[in-house]
Amino acid sequence: MIRRPNEIWQASGDEVTPKPLFMNRRKIIASAGAIGLAGLAGCSDASTAAQAQSPVGTHTPDPERQLDYARSDFRLDEALTPYDAVTGYNNFYEFGLGKGDPARYADRMTTEPWSIEVDGLTDRPGTYALADLVDFDALEERIYRLRCVEAWSMVVPWIGVPLSAIIEQLRPSPAARYVAFETYLNRSEMRGVRFPVIDWPYREGLRMDEAMNPLAFLAVGVYGEILPNQNGAPIRLVVPWKYGYKSIKSIVKISFVADQPETSWNLTAPNEYGFYSNVNPQRDHPRWSQRTERVIGGGVFARRDTEMFNGYADQVADMYAGMDLIENH
Ligand SMILES: Nc1nc2c(c(=O)[nH]1)N[C@H]1C(S)=C(S)[C@@H](COP(=O)(O)O)O[C@H]1N2
Ligand SMILES: [Mo]
């Protein structure tokens, strides 16, 4: 992957936690019941207040893009990455290699209507409209850390549904041991695909037990609103214990298969990017260390130690019992 020294978020000079971010966090904690409401004057109706208020940064919420969702238990008690970084510092190579390219060019992608083709080892193959697959009355918010393989991370409030709910609805047969995903591909809308950085369309996959793990999530929103195109509208995967590239964006195809599917980065550079791609500070990338990570939006020098499975070991380590995680990186 290409690394840019002049990453735009780093250059923006935003080195302190903005005040709205701090307030937002307090309201979220209050609504999750982690602390009482005492001392939070003005925040008594915490959950609606948190949902209605302006997300962090300069962004003004667009009433047309607001989603209804419930909070859930999947959250980090940490400062959220500012809205402007979550939606302005992206990897979506279909729109270019620069971190600012997706925010600049992804608007050209047509996301409505959107359908998803389902094939392979399932009782319910076919072409599904987005609303037939995702129950928009059952959305929840999950705050997950996204740890990019390029050794930076963000803390993001996603809105969506568990991947397991969708898979159960699609009834894969017992022979389906993996699930594969494909991203939308349109040469006239995606200026980055003329570069053969990878063999388009972008492809990813999970073992079925990984896909059914309660942490695996399909996001349709972020920061209380419909996903912006640069974050993978209208639907993208979020697999928080794996490097960010597993979290495939703008999904148009789901296939249930018996054998381990091909995945884009593994095809491109197999010694650098494996199929599993679990976050692992013990296994350095051949060209850089994975022991620490830069905290996006936390200022130029903000770093943290990378955690095994990105901090989600309690929920996922069992799935890899007995596996050599250096070999199976
Ligand atoms: N289709 C597609 N999905 C993708 C990518 C991509 O280039 N194309 N980049 C991945 C990488 S490397 C990361 S780190 C995350 C970034 O998600 P974000 O921009 O929403 O933070 O998206 C992943 N999903
Ligand atoms: Mo990434």
Tab-separated table of C-alpha atoms and ligand atoms in Angstrom:
chain	number	residue	atom	x	y	z
A	1	MET	CA	0.000	0.000	0.000
A	2	ILE	CA	1.136	3.474	-0.715
A	3	ARG	CA	1.964	5.615	2.278
A	4	ARG	CA	1.907	9.353	2.081
A	5	PRO	CA	4.004	11.436	4.427
A	6	ASN	CA	1.812	14.500	4.009
A	7	GLU	CA	-1.401	12.915	5.165
A	8	ILE	CA	-4.026	15.591	5.136
A	9	TRP	CA	-5.406	15.074	8.584
A	10	GLN	CA	-1.972	15.337	10.104
A	11	ALA	CA	-1.369	18.579	8.242
A	12	SER	CA	-4.566	20.203	9.462
A	13	GLY	CA	-3.032	21.271	12.765
A	14	ASP	CA	-5.969	20.042	14.830
A	15	GLU	CA	-4.126	18.882	17.890
A	16	VAL	CA	-6.565	19.262	20.714
A	17	THR	CA	-9.775	17.399	21.409
A	18	PRO	CA	-12.497	19.739	20.204
A	19	LYS	CA	-14.982	20.702	22.888
A	20	PRO	CA	-18.028	19.307	21.091
A	21	LEU	CA	-16.252	15.962	20.938
A	22	PHE	CA	-15.794	15.915	24.682
A	23	MET	CA	-19.431	16.814	25.245
A	24	ASN	CA	-20.576	14.244	22.756
A	25	ARG	CA	-18.614	11.608	24.591
A	26	ARG	CA	-20.113	12.523	27.934
A	27	LYS	CA	-23.602	12.200	26.537
A	28	ILE	CA	-22.829	8.860	24.986
A	29	ILE	CA	-21.442	7.515	28.230
A	30	ALA	CA	-24.487	8.783	30.080
A	31	SER	CA	-26.866	7.188	27.613
A	32	ALA	CA	-25.068	3.892	27.872
A	33	GLY	CA	-25.730	3.938	31.601
A	34	ALA	CA	-22.046	3.688	32.454
A	35	ILE	CA	-22.292	6.667	34.769
A	36	GLY	CA	-25.220	8.422	36.399
A	37	LEU	CA	-26.667	11.651	35.147
A	38	ALA	CA	-25.538	13.589	38.215
A	39	GLY	CA	-23.292	16.425	37.190
A	40	LEU	CA	-24.402	16.300	33.584
A	41	ALA	CA	-26.686	19.306	33.799
A	42	GLY	CA	-28.623	19.789	30.614
A	43	CYS	CA	-28.072	16.234	29.485
A	44	SER	CA	-31.018	14.614	31.188
A	45	ASP	CA	-32.536	13.355	27.960
A	46	ALA	CA	-29.181	11.940	27.082
A	47	SER	CA	-29.922	9.522	24.277
A	48	THR	CA	-32.044	11.871	22.183
A	49	ALA	CA	-29.648	14.708	22.873
A	50	ALA	CA	-26.693	12.649	21.726
A	51	GLN	CA	-28.532	11.560	18.623
A	52	ALA	CA	-29.755	15.014	17.659
A	53	GLN	CA	-26.684	17.047	18.349
A	54	SER	CA	-24.089	18.062	15.855
A	55	PRO	CA	-21.388	15.487	15.272
A	56	VAL	CA	-17.849	16.443	16.068
A	57	GLY	CA	-16.074	19.113	14.092
A	58	THR	CA	-17.446	21.587	11.624
A	59	HIS	CA	-20.143	19.303	10.277
A	60	THR	CA	-23.789	20.352	10.498
A	61	PRO	CA	-26.085	17.321	10.512
A	62	ASP	CA	-28.262	17.037	7.455
A	63	PRO	CA	-31.863	16.265	8.525
A	64	GLU	CA	-32.368	14.329	5.283
A	65	ARG	CA	-29.536	11.962	6.134
A	66	GLN	CA	-30.398	11.177	9.764
A	67	LEU	CA	-30.945	7.542	10.641
A	68	ASP	CA	-33.032	6.092	13.452
A	69	TYR	CA	-31.029	3.742	15.573
A	70	ALA	CA	-30.703	2.325	19.037
A	71	ARG	CA	-27.500	2.299	21.033
A	72	SER	CA	-25.931	-1.050	21.727
A	73	ASP	CA	-23.392	-2.634	24.044
A	74	PHE	CA	-20.644	-2.623	21.430
A	75	ARG	CA	-18.782	0.545	22.214
A	76	LEU	CA	-15.440	1.945	23.293
A	77	ASP	CA	-15.220	4.436	26.114
A	78	GLU	CA	-12.765	6.550	24.166
A	79	ALA	CA	-12.756	9.848	22.333
A	80	LEU	CA	-14.327	9.541	18.903
A	81	THR	CA	-12.241	10.466	15.892
A	82	PRO	CA	-13.601	13.801	14.650
A	83	TYR	CA	-16.262	13.622	11.943
A	84	ASP	CA	-14.081	15.515	9.504
A	85	ALA	CA	-11.331	12.927	9.779
A	86	VAL	CA	-13.669	9.923	9.578
A	87	THR	CA	-15.210	11.297	6.389
A	88	GLY	CA	-12.201	13.156	4.975
A	89	TYR	CA	-9.255	10.831	5.528
A	90	ASN	CA	-10.120	7.625	3.699
A	91	ASN	CA	-8.870	4.633	1.822
A	92	PHE	CA	-11.120	3.839	-1.147
A	93	TYR	CA	-8.688	3.188	-3.974
A	94	GLU	CA	-11.459	3.066	-6.584
A	95	PHE	CA	-11.407	6.866	-6.260
A	96	GLY	CA	-7.642	7.360	-6.077
A	97	LEU	CA	-4.733	6.630	-3.798
A	98	GLY	CA	-4.700	9.897	-1.836
A	99	LYS	CA	-6.453	10.029	1.540
A	100	GLY	CA	-8.456	13.039	0.331
A	101	ASP	CA	-9.434	11.519	-3.029
A	102	PRO	CA	-12.481	9.543	-1.802
A	103	ALA	CA	-14.050	12.635	-0.175
A	104	ARG	CA	-13.337	14.596	-3.334
A	105	TYR	CA	-14.490	12.124	-5.971
A	106	ALA	CA	-16.792	9.481	-4.473
A	107	ASP	CA	-19.878	11.676	-4.926
A	108	ARG	CA	-19.926	10.489	-8.510
A	109	MET	CA	-20.838	6.970	-7.428
A	110	THR	CA	-24.531	6.114	-7.958
A	111	THR	CA	-25.826	4.542	-4.750
A	112	GLU	CA	-29.531	4.614	-5.463
A	113	PRO	CA	-31.095	2.303	-6.398
A	114	TRP	CA	-28.719	-0.293	-4.975
A	115	SER	CA	-28.990	-4.038	-5.208
A	116	ILE	CA	-26.894	-6.887	-3.914
A	117	GLU	CA	-26.470	-10.157	-5.741
A	118	VAL	CA	-26.408	-13.233	-3.542
A	119	ASP	CA	-25.102	-16.486	-4.971
A	120	GLY	CA	-23.291	-19.721	-4.223
A	121	LEU	CA	-24.192	-22.201	-1.519
A	122	THR	CA	-27.460	-20.737	-0.279
A	123	ASP	CA	-31.157	-21.550	-0.293
A	124	ARG	CA	-31.947	-17.958	-1.177
A	125	PRO	CA	-29.854	-16.802	-4.119
A	126	GLY	CA	-31.022	-13.751	-6.029
A	127	THR	CA	-30.793	-10.023	-6.415
A	128	TYR	CA	-31.884	-8.105	-3.347
A	129	ALA	CA	-32.741	-4.444	-2.994
A	130	LEU	CA	-30.829	-2.915	-0.082
A	131	ALA	CA	-34.009	-2.444	1.966
A	132	ASP	CA	-34.935	-6.120	1.518
A	133	LEU	CA	-31.668	-7.182	3.063
A	134	VAL	CA	-31.197	-4.591	5.796
A	135	ASP	CA	-33.891	-3.974	8.392
A	136	PHE	CA	-33.721	-0.184	8.695
A	137	ASP	CA	-35.976	-0.353	11.767
A	138	ALA	CA	-33.396	-2.409	13.622
A	139	LEU	CA	-30.281	-0.291	13.212
A	140	GLU	CA	-27.852	0.037	16.092
A	141	GLU	CA	-24.804	2.129	16.793
A	142	ARG	CA	-21.436	0.547	17.468
A	143	ILE	CA	-18.272	2.368	18.354
A	144	TYR	CA	-15.338	0.401	17.009
A	145	ARG	CA	-11.677	1.097	16.484
A	146	LEU	CA	-10.650	0.768	12.816
A	147	ARG	CA	-6.975	-0.169	12.639
A	148	CYS	CA	-5.546	0.343	9.176
A	149	VAL	CA	-2.643	-1.877	8.106
A	150	GLU	CA	-0.758	1.380	7.445
A	151	ALA	CA	-0.346	1.750	11.244
A	152	TRP	CA	-2.984	4.360	12.035
A	153	SER	CA	-6.359	4.033	13.704
A	154	MET	CA	-9.678	5.805	14.256
A	155	VAL	CA	-12.578	5.357	16.673
A	156	VAL	CA	-15.780	5.453	14.650
A	157	PRO	CA	-19.490	5.462	15.597
A	158	TRP	CA	-20.979	3.200	12.929
A	159	ILE	CA	-24.712	2.621	12.389
A	160	GLY	CA	-25.834	-0.695	10.953
A	161	VAL	CA	-26.826	-4.302	11.560
A	162	PRO	CA	-24.878	-7.398	12.614
A	163	LEU	CA	-23.567	-9.337	9.628
A	164	SER	CA	-24.928	-12.514	11.256
A	165	ALA	CA	-28.510	-11.194	10.934
A	166	ILE	CA	-28.126	-10.846	7.167
A	167	ILE	CA	-26.435	-14.217	6.797
A	168	GLU	CA	-29.145	-15.992	8.794
A	169	GLN	CA	-31.739	-14.469	6.512
A	170	LEU	CA	-29.854	-15.727	3.423
A	171	ARG	CA	-29.665	-19.318	4.679
A	172	PRO	CA	-26.274	-20.539	3.518
A	173	SER	CA	-26.040	-24.312	3.268
A	174	PRO	CA	-23.787	-26.206	5.724
A	175	ALA	CA	-21.263	-26.654	2.884
A	176	ALA	CA	-20.621	-22.878	2.865
A	177	ARG	CA	-17.437	-22.451	4.867
A	178	TYR	CA	-16.628	-18.931	3.698
A	179	VAL	CA	-18.443	-15.817	2.595
A	180	ALA	CA	-17.017	-13.581	-0.138
A	181	PHE	CA	-17.858	-9.947	-0.890
A	182	GLU	CA	-17.392	-7.724	-3.923
A	183	THR	CA	-17.416	-3.940	-4.318
A	184	TYR	CA	-19.335	-2.011	-6.953
A	185	LEU	CA	-17.298	-1.304	-10.087
A	186	ASN	CA	-18.085	1.446	-12.566
A	187	ARG	CA	-15.306	2.776	-14.734
A	188	SER	CA	-16.999	6.065	-15.524
A	189	GLU	CA	-17.779	6.853	-11.882
A	190	MET	CA	-14.554	5.618	-10.313
A	191	ARG	CA	-11.537	7.503	-11.518
A	192	GLY	CA	-9.105	5.296	-9.556
A	193	VAL	CA	-9.870	2.032	-11.344
A	194	ARG	CA	-7.919	2.996	-14.446
A	195	PHE	CA	-4.836	2.317	-12.305
A	196	PRO	CA	-4.237	-1.419	-11.953
A	197	VAL	CA	-3.255	-1.131	-8.276
A	198	ILE	CA	-5.402	-4.154	-7.655
A	199	ASP	CA	-7.381	-6.458	-9.907
A	200	TRP	CA	-10.811	-4.776	-9.730
A	201	PRO	CA	-13.435	-5.251	-8.420
A	202	TYR	CA	-12.216	-5.070	-4.822
A	203	ARG	CA	-12.850	-8.427	-3.152
A	204	GLU	CA	-12.822	-9.649	0.417
A	205	GLY	CA	-13.875	-12.679	2.406
A	206	LEU	CA	-14.332	-14.175	5.848
A	207	ARG	CA	-14.485	-17.663	7.241
A	208	MET	CA	-18.095	-18.418	8.177
A	209	ASP	CA	-17.435	-18.443	11.932
A	210	GLU	CA	-15.765	-15.038	11.612
A	211	ALA	CA	-18.712	-13.719	9.650
A	212	MET	CA	-21.115	-15.003	12.315
A	213	ASN	CA	-19.081	-13.519	15.181
A	214	PRO	CA	-21.241	-10.938	16.994
A	215	LEU	CA	-18.644	-8.206	16.331
A	216	ALA	CA	-18.858	-8.432	12.527
A	217	PHE	CA	-21.053	-5.606	11.330
A	218	LEU	CA	-22.554	-4.146	8.158
A	219	ALA	CA	-22.649	-0.365	8.343
A	220	VAL	CA	-25.120	1.831	6.490
A	221	GLY	CA	-24.358	4.946	8.508
A	222	VAL	CA	-21.784	6.816	10.516
A	223	TYR	CA	-22.173	9.579	13.109
A	224	GLY	CA	-25.955	9.138	13.089
A	225	GLU	CA	-26.315	9.717	9.366
A	226	ILE	CA	-26.432	7.742	6.135
A	227	LEU	CA	-22.889	6.747	5.115
A	228	PRO	CA	-21.146	9.270	2.912
A	229	ASN	CA	-19.967	7.671	-0.331
A	230	GLN	CA	-16.313	7.907	0.691
A	231	ASN	CA	-16.994	5.601	3.653
A	232	GLY	CA	-18.535	2.915	1.465
A	233	ALA	CA	-22.159	3.874	0.848
A	234	PRO	CA	-24.678	2.472	0.876
A	235	ILE	CA	-23.387	-0.582	2.754
A	236	ARG	CA	-19.933	-1.671	3.916
A	237	LEU	CA	-18.448	-4.290	6.147
A	238	VAL	CA	-16.782	-3.491	9.488
A	239	VAL	CA	-14.587	-6.226	10.981
A	240	PRO	CA	-12.953	-4.480	13.922
A	241	TRP	CA	-10.401	-7.141	14.926
A	242	LYS	CA	-8.881	-7.209	11.415
A	243	TYR	CA	-6.878	-4.652	9.467
A	244	GLY	CA	-9.046	-2.058	7.780
A	245	TYR	CA	-8.744	-3.491	4.291
A	246	LYS	CA	-10.985	-6.430	5.268
A	247	SER	CA	-13.797	-3.894	5.826
A	248	ILE	CA	-14.887	-3.834	2.189
A	249	LYS	CA	-16.943	-0.879	0.995
A	250	SER	CA	-19.977	-0.440	-1.282
A	251	ILE	CA	-20.878	-4.136	-1.424
A	252	VAL	CA	-22.764	-5.407	-4.490
A	253	LYS	CA	-22.196	-9.135	-4.168
A	254	ILE	CA	-22.232	-11.734	-1.400
A	255	SER	CA	-21.221	-15.307	-2.267
A	256	PHE	CA	-21.322	-18.358	-0.023
A	257	VAL	CA	-18.481	-20.686	-0.957
A	258	ALA	CA	-16.763	-23.869	0.155
A	259	ASP	CA	-13.150	-22.786	-0.374
A	260	GLN	CA	-11.215	-19.812	0.901
A	261	PRO	CA	-12.007	-16.990	-1.523
A	262	GLU	CA	-9.486	-14.750	-3.245
A	263	THR	CA	-9.078	-11.379	-1.588
A	264	SER	CA	-7.743	-8.237	-3.256
A	265	TRP	CA	-4.729	-7.417	-1.127
A	266	ASN	CA	-3.739	-11.031	-0.775
A	267	LEU	CA	-3.785	-11.372	-4.576
A	268	THR	CA	-1.759	-8.197	-4.957
A	269	ALA	CA	0.999	-8.950	-2.435
A	270	PRO	CA	0.545	-12.303	-0.669
A	271	ASN	CA	3.659	-12.007	1.489
A	272	GLU	CA	2.449	-8.644	2.792
A	273	TYR	CA	-1.282	-9.259	3.172
A	274	GLY	CA	-2.706	-12.608	4.209
A	275	PHE	CA	-6.263	-13.880	4.134
A	276	TYR	CA	-6.820	-13.574	7.886
A	277	SER	CA	-5.331	-10.116	8.418
A	278	ASN	CA	-6.009	-10.154	12.143
A	279	VAL	CA	-4.496	-7.125	13.849
A	280	ASN	CA	-1.298	-8.460	15.396
A	281	PRO	CA	1.447	-6.278	16.902
A	282	GLN	CA	3.767	-9.342	16.903
A	283	ARG	CA	3.718	-9.690	13.147
A	284	ASP	CA	5.345	-6.745	11.435
A	285	HIS	CA	4.447	-5.868	7.897
A	286	PRO	CA	7.545	-6.705	5.784
A	287	ARG	CA	8.080	-2.970	5.258
A	288	TRP	CA	7.079	-1.470	8.638
A	289	SER	CA	6.343	-2.261	12.266
A	290	GLN	CA	2.834	-2.979	13.498
A	291	ARG	CA	3.651	-2.445	17.177
A	292	THR	CA	2.210	1.031	17.450
A	293	GLU	CA	-0.263	3.129	15.531
A	294	ARG	CA	-0.897	6.795	14.883
A	295	VAL	CA	-4.167	8.084	16.315
A	296	ILE	CA	-5.902	9.992	13.541
A	297	GLY	CA	-7.296	13.291	14.747
A	298	GLY	CA	-5.295	13.113	17.947
A	299	GLY	CA	-2.549	15.459	16.793
A	300	VAL	CA	0.704	14.908	14.963
A	301	PHE	CA	2.382	12.968	17.783
A	302	ALA	CA	-0.573	10.966	19.098
A	303	ARG	CA	0.291	7.267	19.095
A	304	ARG	CA	-0.903	4.184	20.927
A	305	ASP	CA	0.313	0.628	21.267
A	306	THR	CA	-1.405	-1.699	18.842
A	307	GLU	CA	-3.331	-4.424	20.658
A	308	MET	CA	-3.681	-8.071	19.663
A	309	PHE	CA	-6.881	-8.427	17.630
A	310	ASN	CA	-7.162	-4.634	17.897
A	311	GLY	CA	-8.282	-5.004	21.528
A	312	TYR	CA	-11.052	-7.523	20.762
A	313	ALA	CA	-9.177	-10.679	21.846
A	314	ASP	CA	-11.824	-11.673	24.426
A	315	GLN	CA	-14.445	-11.874	21.711
A	316	VAL	CA	-12.426	-13.460	18.897
A	317	ALA	CA	-9.278	-15.270	20.060
A	318	ASP	CA	-11.123	-18.609	20.456
A	319	MET	CA	-11.767	-18.751	16.722
A	320	TYR	CA	-8.018	-19.043	16.110
A	321	ALA	CA	-7.107	-21.471	18.885
A	322	GLY	CA	-4.230	-23.684	17.742
A	323	MET	CA	-3.503	-21.631	14.633
A	324	ASP	CA	-0.096	-20.114	13.972
A	325	LEU	CA	-1.040	-16.465	13.545
A	326	ILE	CA	2.303	-15.486	12.057
A	327	GLU	CA	2.028	-18.131	9.371
A	328	ASN	CA	-1.670	-17.417	8.923
A	329	HIS	CA	-1.277	-13.648	8.929
B	1	LIG	N1	-13.832	-1.245	-2.019
B	1	LIG	C1	-12.897	-0.848	-1.155
B	1	LIG	N2	-13.061	-1.081	0.163
B	1	LIG	C2	-12.116	-0.671	1.060
B	1	LIG	C3	-10.923	-0.039	0.602
B	1	LIG	C4	-10.776	0.189	-0.793
B	1	LIG	O1	-9.767	0.742	-1.277
B	1	LIG	N3	-11.776	-0.214	-1.634
B	1	LIG	N4	-9.947	0.324	1.521
B	1	LIG	C5	-9.944	-0.416	2.797
B	1	LIG	C6	-9.000	0.118	3.767
B	1	LIG	S1	-7.345	-0.137	3.459
B	1	LIG	C7	-9.424	0.738	4.918
B	1	LIG	S2	-8.296	1.212	6.115
B	1	LIG	C8	-10.864	1.037	5.142
B	1	LIG	C9	-11.044	2.512	5.411
B	1	LIG	O2	-12.368	2.815	5.754
B	1	LIG	P1	-12.781	4.337	6.014
B	1	LIG	O3	-12.292	5.142	4.847
B	1	LIG	O4	-14.257	4.346	6.148
B	1	LIG	O5	-12.085	4.759	7.287
B	1	LIG	O6	-11.681	0.694	4.028
B	1	LIG	C10	-11.337	-0.541	3.396
B	1	LIG	N5	-12.313	-0.893	2.393
B	2	MO	MO	-6.273	0.252	5.479
